[in-house]
């Protein structure tokens, strides 16, 4: 890996971050707060929230098995996705490499930040070799984006190839594990301490059932986390989100139960799809969704919309012609989808 200073934008490396009122007295006991121009009434919403979300990170640390100092929390995963560009990529000069097809936000944030985006096509099995990703890099490549289990294909990428990318690349590798709770694959977040160029993304939006509260996380070396903390908005995770996340984290067994039901339903749905005359192929998946190749995806999609049932049409995505992406819902919702598809003529 190149020295972090060399990978970081010069203006960011030299940045003096905003120092909030709550940062400055740092940790000492206090009970009169006349420092932040807050209204003393309307507790608890009158007070600015903890800018570093320490209580929440403490709990997450136990659940995720990652030290609190190695956790960054953001307004969804969207925030760390945007932050890596803003921290490490010089607009108009640097580039990033990513698997294709994958989650759309990596490219959107590249475009917003004026960073060249270099997609590298997966093969027919939706896999990739480390060598092909590395071949797309040059001296200005700062990041490589990997998503496993991948969206929209659903499958996990071969672990040895991901490891090889991390070991061989001189820049930073981001492994988005938004769907790892649904997969039996070993995660990469346990490896951040021994892999200084690795950033792993997680989210509360999928298995944890909290998409509405917007809480995403990045796991990385303390040095990388401190760069993120310098650049983020001072109060990027609001009090309601921090409270609600703490509430959800009290009951990890509830999440295990949801995941178990969703995986059972996923098997049932995939079997049912295989029997549909309008379904040509069901792809293997490690996530809470699967990809199905249909006879005519756009037409079937519109038919379902007319029935009030929304799935994701991936027909225009490379390698996904005529594919619909089906999220696993409740038993009732899944049953409704299958019943509608059986009626399709
Ligand atoms: C859904 C999803 C996310 C979650 O994003 P949030 O902003 O945390 O809701 C992240 N990465 C991938 C690949 C996803 O599919």
XYZ file of C-alpha atoms and ligand atoms in Angstrom:
360
model
C 0.000 0.000 0.000
C 1.156 3.540 -0.737
C 1.526 5.774 2.346
C -1.892 7.101 3.367
C -0.641 10.661 2.999
C 0.073 9.996 -0.671
C -3.404 8.486 -1.202
C -5.204 11.362 0.531
C -6.009 14.635 -1.240
C -3.553 17.276 -0.117
C -6.244 19.748 0.994
C -7.896 17.027 3.095
C -4.655 15.837 4.647
C -3.950 19.443 5.709
C -7.523 20.238 6.715
C -8.201 21.751 10.122
C -11.662 20.357 10.894
C -14.536 22.349 12.371
C -14.302 22.224 16.125
C -17.793 22.013 17.613
C -18.754 23.431 20.984
C -19.183 19.908 22.322
C -15.694 18.850 21.179
C -13.833 21.542 23.050
C -14.474 20.701 26.699
C -13.854 17.057 25.769
C -14.982 14.522 28.287
C -14.775 16.441 31.572
C -17.808 16.448 33.882
C -20.205 19.300 33.213
C -23.852 20.062 33.944
C -24.401 23.618 32.722
C -24.214 23.891 28.945
C -24.169 27.506 27.800
C -21.734 26.948 24.954
C -23.688 25.953 21.852
C -26.460 28.563 21.582
C -29.039 25.832 22.130
C -32.453 26.502 23.638
C -32.493 25.191 27.233
C -36.111 24.019 26.789
C -37.560 21.082 24.833
C -35.220 18.353 26.119
C -33.880 16.061 24.789
C -34.236 17.449 21.275
C -32.773 20.848 22.185
C -29.230 19.490 22.429
C -26.820 18.737 19.589
C -26.185 14.992 19.381
C -22.839 13.303 20.062
C -20.766 14.114 16.936
C -18.853 10.832 17.235
C -21.795 8.631 18.378
C -19.650 6.951 21.042
C -22.418 5.131 22.909
C -23.768 3.670 19.674
C -20.309 2.658 18.450
C -19.708 0.879 21.745
C -22.749 -1.337 21.204
C -22.006 -1.837 17.499
C -18.473 -2.821 18.369
C -19.793 -5.788 20.355
C -22.330 -6.820 17.734
C -19.900 -6.529 14.809
C -16.701 -7.637 16.543
C -14.837 -4.500 15.455
C -13.180 -2.039 17.910
C -15.178 1.199 18.316
C -12.173 3.266 17.128
C -12.358 1.452 13.787
C -15.996 2.362 13.122
C -17.308 5.346 11.153
C -21.064 6.003 11.179
C -22.850 7.905 8.462
C -26.194 8.956 7.023
C -26.664 5.569 5.323
C -23.822 3.841 3.465
C -24.331 6.637 0.972
C -22.297 8.938 3.216
C -19.097 6.826 3.435
C -19.444 6.040 -0.303
C -19.357 9.776 -1.071
C -16.705 10.462 1.589
C -14.107 8.112 0.102
C -14.214 10.154 -3.097
C -14.025 13.462 -1.264
C -11.148 12.302 0.949
C -8.979 10.397 -1.499
C -9.786 11.324 -5.120
C -8.655 14.521 -6.856
C -11.424 15.714 -9.217
C -10.499 15.595 -12.882
C -7.298 13.681 -12.165
C -7.757 10.436 -10.216
C -9.830 7.390 -11.170
C -11.477 4.394 -9.526
C -12.041 0.810 -10.699
C -15.223 -1.141 -9.946
C -16.891 -4.422 -10.782
C -19.774 -4.152 -13.277
C -22.682 -4.563 -12.851
C -22.933 -3.453 -9.227
C -24.605 -0.952 -6.881
C -25.314 2.289 -8.745
C -24.177 4.740 -6.054
C -20.461 4.107 -6.638
C -20.772 5.548 -10.147
C -23.180 8.360 -9.198
C -20.788 9.588 -6.493
C -17.853 9.301 -8.929
C -19.760 11.509 -11.393
C -20.730 14.024 -8.688
C -17.102 14.304 -7.626
C -15.784 14.412 -11.225
C -13.771 11.209 -10.842
C -13.218 8.829 -13.768
C -15.068 5.540 -13.157
C -13.624 2.376 -14.740
C -16.097 -0.506 -14.787
C -14.709 -4.041 -15.251
C -17.290 -6.543 -16.468
C -18.027 -9.641 -14.404
C -17.993 -12.950 -16.292
C -21.044 -15.096 -17.108
C -21.011 -16.541 -13.572
C -20.942 -12.952 -12.231
C -17.395 -13.516 -10.964
C -14.165 -11.635 -11.493
C -10.453 -12.364 -11.168
C -8.129 -10.109 -9.214
C -5.896 -9.859 -12.291
C -8.649 -8.354 -14.441
C -9.474 -5.702 -11.845
C -5.813 -4.880 -11.294
C -5.215 -4.641 -15.055
C -7.701 -1.738 -15.192
C -5.729 0.323 -12.659
C -2.978 2.857 -13.357
C -0.888 5.317 -11.347
C -3.978 7.528 -10.752
C -6.271 4.750 -9.469
C -7.083 5.489 -5.834
C -9.934 3.045 -5.117
C -11.258 -0.349 -6.161
C -14.956 -1.013 -5.475
C -16.090 -4.556 -4.655
C -19.561 -5.525 -3.499
C -20.078 -8.993 -2.045
C -22.739 -10.357 -1.983
C -23.157 -8.217 -5.068
C -26.172 -6.119 -6.018
C -27.979 -6.722 -8.423
C -26.548 -10.186 -9.144
C -26.987 -11.513 -5.578
C -23.947 -13.809 -5.500
C -20.812 -13.456 -3.396
C -17.484 -13.004 -5.155
C -14.734 -15.610 -4.665
C -13.015 -14.727 -1.392
C -9.500 -15.585 -2.566
C -9.824 -13.168 -5.491
C -10.998 -10.331 -3.201
C -8.090 -11.058 -0.847
C -5.678 -10.981 -3.776
C -6.987 -7.581 -4.891
C -6.510 -6.186 -1.377
C -3.003 -7.641 -1.149
C -1.846 -6.564 -4.607
C -3.378 -3.086 -4.955
C -1.414 -0.051 -3.789
C -4.524 2.054 -3.160
C -7.674 1.470 -1.084
C -10.122 -1.388 -1.584
C -13.734 -0.970 -0.497
C -15.708 -4.152 0.117
C -19.426 -3.378 0.476
C -20.962 -6.082 2.660
C -24.478 -4.630 2.856
C -25.918 -8.152 2.459
C -23.420 -10.164 4.518
C -26.047 -10.986 7.188
C -27.809 -13.171 4.605
C -24.661 -14.986 3.524
C -22.738 -17.900 5.013
C -19.495 -16.474 3.637
C -16.897 -15.226 6.092
C -16.982 -11.409 6.178
C -13.996 -9.145 5.577
C -14.705 -6.732 8.428
C -12.734 -8.959 10.851
C -9.632 -8.286 8.718
C -9.451 -4.498 8.820
C -6.796 -4.480 11.553
C -4.358 -6.528 9.486
C -5.265 -4.991 6.113
C -4.556 -1.224 6.264
C -5.906 -0.521 2.761
C -9.289 -2.189 3.365
C -12.574 -0.366 4.004
C -15.643 -2.534 4.688
C -19.170 -1.110 4.439
C -22.213 -2.301 6.401
C -25.691 -0.861 6.796
C -28.728 -1.012 9.073
C -30.943 -0.809 5.968
C -31.201 -4.482 5.018
C -31.124 -7.376 7.533
C -31.579 -4.963 10.460
C -34.801 -3.614 8.993
C -33.939 0.061 9.598
C -33.711 1.649 6.125
C -35.803 4.595 7.338
C -33.379 5.759 10.031
C -30.393 6.050 7.613
C -27.457 4.468 9.378
C -24.512 3.131 7.442
C -21.077 2.189 8.705
C -17.530 1.875 7.491
C -14.911 -0.289 9.195
C -11.279 0.620 8.569
C -7.944 1.505 10.158
C -8.019 4.273 12.779
C -6.073 6.508 10.392
C -8.716 6.189 7.669
C -11.542 6.663 10.202
C -9.927 9.870 11.477
C -9.795 11.270 7.917
C -13.531 10.514 7.499
C -14.246 12.196 10.850
C -12.414 15.309 9.768
C -14.437 15.692 6.565
C -17.958 14.628 7.644
C -20.624 17.122 8.726
C -20.134 17.665 12.476
C -23.520 16.191 13.478
C -24.008 13.775 10.591
C -26.032 11.180 12.543
C -28.991 12.773 14.293
C -30.245 11.946 17.787
C -33.383 10.117 16.635
C -31.272 7.803 14.487
C -28.761 7.136 17.257
C -31.571 6.342 19.718
C -33.464 4.115 17.332
C -30.311 2.224 16.337
C -29.543 1.561 20.012
C -33.083 0.262 20.387
C -32.736 -2.084 17.392
C -29.345 -3.337 18.541
C -30.849 -4.516 21.849
C -32.411 -7.404 19.985
C -30.018 -9.076 17.553
C -31.977 -12.325 17.945
C -34.940 -10.671 16.277
C -32.710 -10.030 13.267
C -31.563 -13.672 13.264
C -35.211 -14.717 13.203
C -36.013 -12.399 10.289
C -33.011 -13.632 8.343
C -34.001 -17.271 8.897
C -37.558 -16.667 7.657
C -36.342 -14.618 4.687
C -33.888 -17.340 3.646
C -36.646 -19.981 3.834
C -38.910 -17.768 1.787
C -36.111 -17.131 -0.676
C -35.762 -20.893 -1.363
C -39.508 -21.235 -1.759
C -39.657 -18.286 -4.183
C -36.713 -19.450 -6.255
C -38.274 -22.909 -6.641
C -41.594 -21.337 -7.634
C -39.871 -19.098 -10.205
C -38.086 -22.075 -11.764
C -41.487 -23.635 -12.481
C -42.902 -20.550 -14.215
C -43.035 -20.918 -18.011
C -42.086 -17.193 -18.291
C -38.916 -17.677 -16.223
C -35.825 -18.841 -18.083
C -33.270 -18.842 -15.313
C -32.924 -18.206 -11.591
C -29.442 -17.120 -10.538
C -27.785 -18.310 -7.304
C -27.856 -15.737 -4.488
C -26.415 -14.998 -1.039
C -28.659 -11.992 -0.365
C -32.304 -11.170 0.483
C -33.126 -10.940 -3.228
C -32.518 -12.925 -6.359
C -32.187 -12.261 -10.044
C -34.475 -14.072 -12.491
C -34.131 -14.082 -16.277
C -37.594 -13.827 -17.804
C -38.959 -14.220 -21.328
C -39.747 -10.474 -21.503
C -38.757 -8.566 -18.360
C -40.056 -5.080 -19.313
C -43.487 -6.449 -20.240
C -43.752 -8.614 -17.133
C -42.561 -5.687 -15.021
C -45.336 -3.458 -16.397
C -47.908 -6.192 -15.910
C -46.887 -6.450 -12.240
C -47.032 -2.669 -11.792
C -50.625 -2.797 -13.082
C -51.335 -5.307 -10.299
C -49.762 -2.949 -7.738
C -46.681 -5.166 -7.327
C -43.277 -3.541 -7.751
C -40.109 -5.508 -8.458
C -36.867 -4.119 -9.879
C -36.471 -4.222 -13.650
C -32.777 -4.778 -14.425
C -33.293 -5.337 -18.170
C -31.071 -2.398 -19.112
C -28.182 -3.420 -16.867
C -25.204 -5.095 -18.579
C -25.292 -8.926 -18.300
C -28.833 -8.678 -16.863
C -30.928 -8.512 -20.066
C -34.507 -9.574 -19.321
C -33.761 -9.885 -15.622
C -36.018 -8.892 -12.770
C -34.566 -8.478 -9.290
C -36.941 -9.846 -6.689
C -36.669 -8.738 -3.063
C -37.954 -11.309 -0.566
C -40.966 -9.933 1.300
C -43.414 -11.396 3.797
C -45.016 -14.769 3.028
C -48.170 -12.938 1.963
C -46.340 -10.527 -0.339
C -44.307 -13.322 -1.904
C -47.448 -15.374 -2.391
C -49.128 -12.448 -4.130
C -46.221 -12.037 -6.541
C -46.176 -15.725 -7.472
C -49.965 -15.820 -7.885
C -49.815 -12.798 -10.211
C -47.020 -14.326 -12.300
C -48.947 -17.603 -12.647
C -51.851 -15.596 -14.086
C -49.602 -13.855 -16.634
C -50.554 -14.753 -20.182
C -28.919 -1.252 -0.171
C -27.446 -1.137 -0.324
C -26.723 -0.297 0.512
C -27.406 0.473 1.602
O -27.278 1.810 1.485
P -27.813 2.734 2.695
O -27.433 4.084 2.228
O -27.045 2.300 3.913
O -29.269 2.500 2.841
C -25.356 -0.235 0.375
N -24.720 -0.973 -0.549
C -25.404 -1.817 -1.364
C -24.663 -2.638 -2.336
C -26.778 -1.903 -1.285
O -27.439 -2.719 -2.112
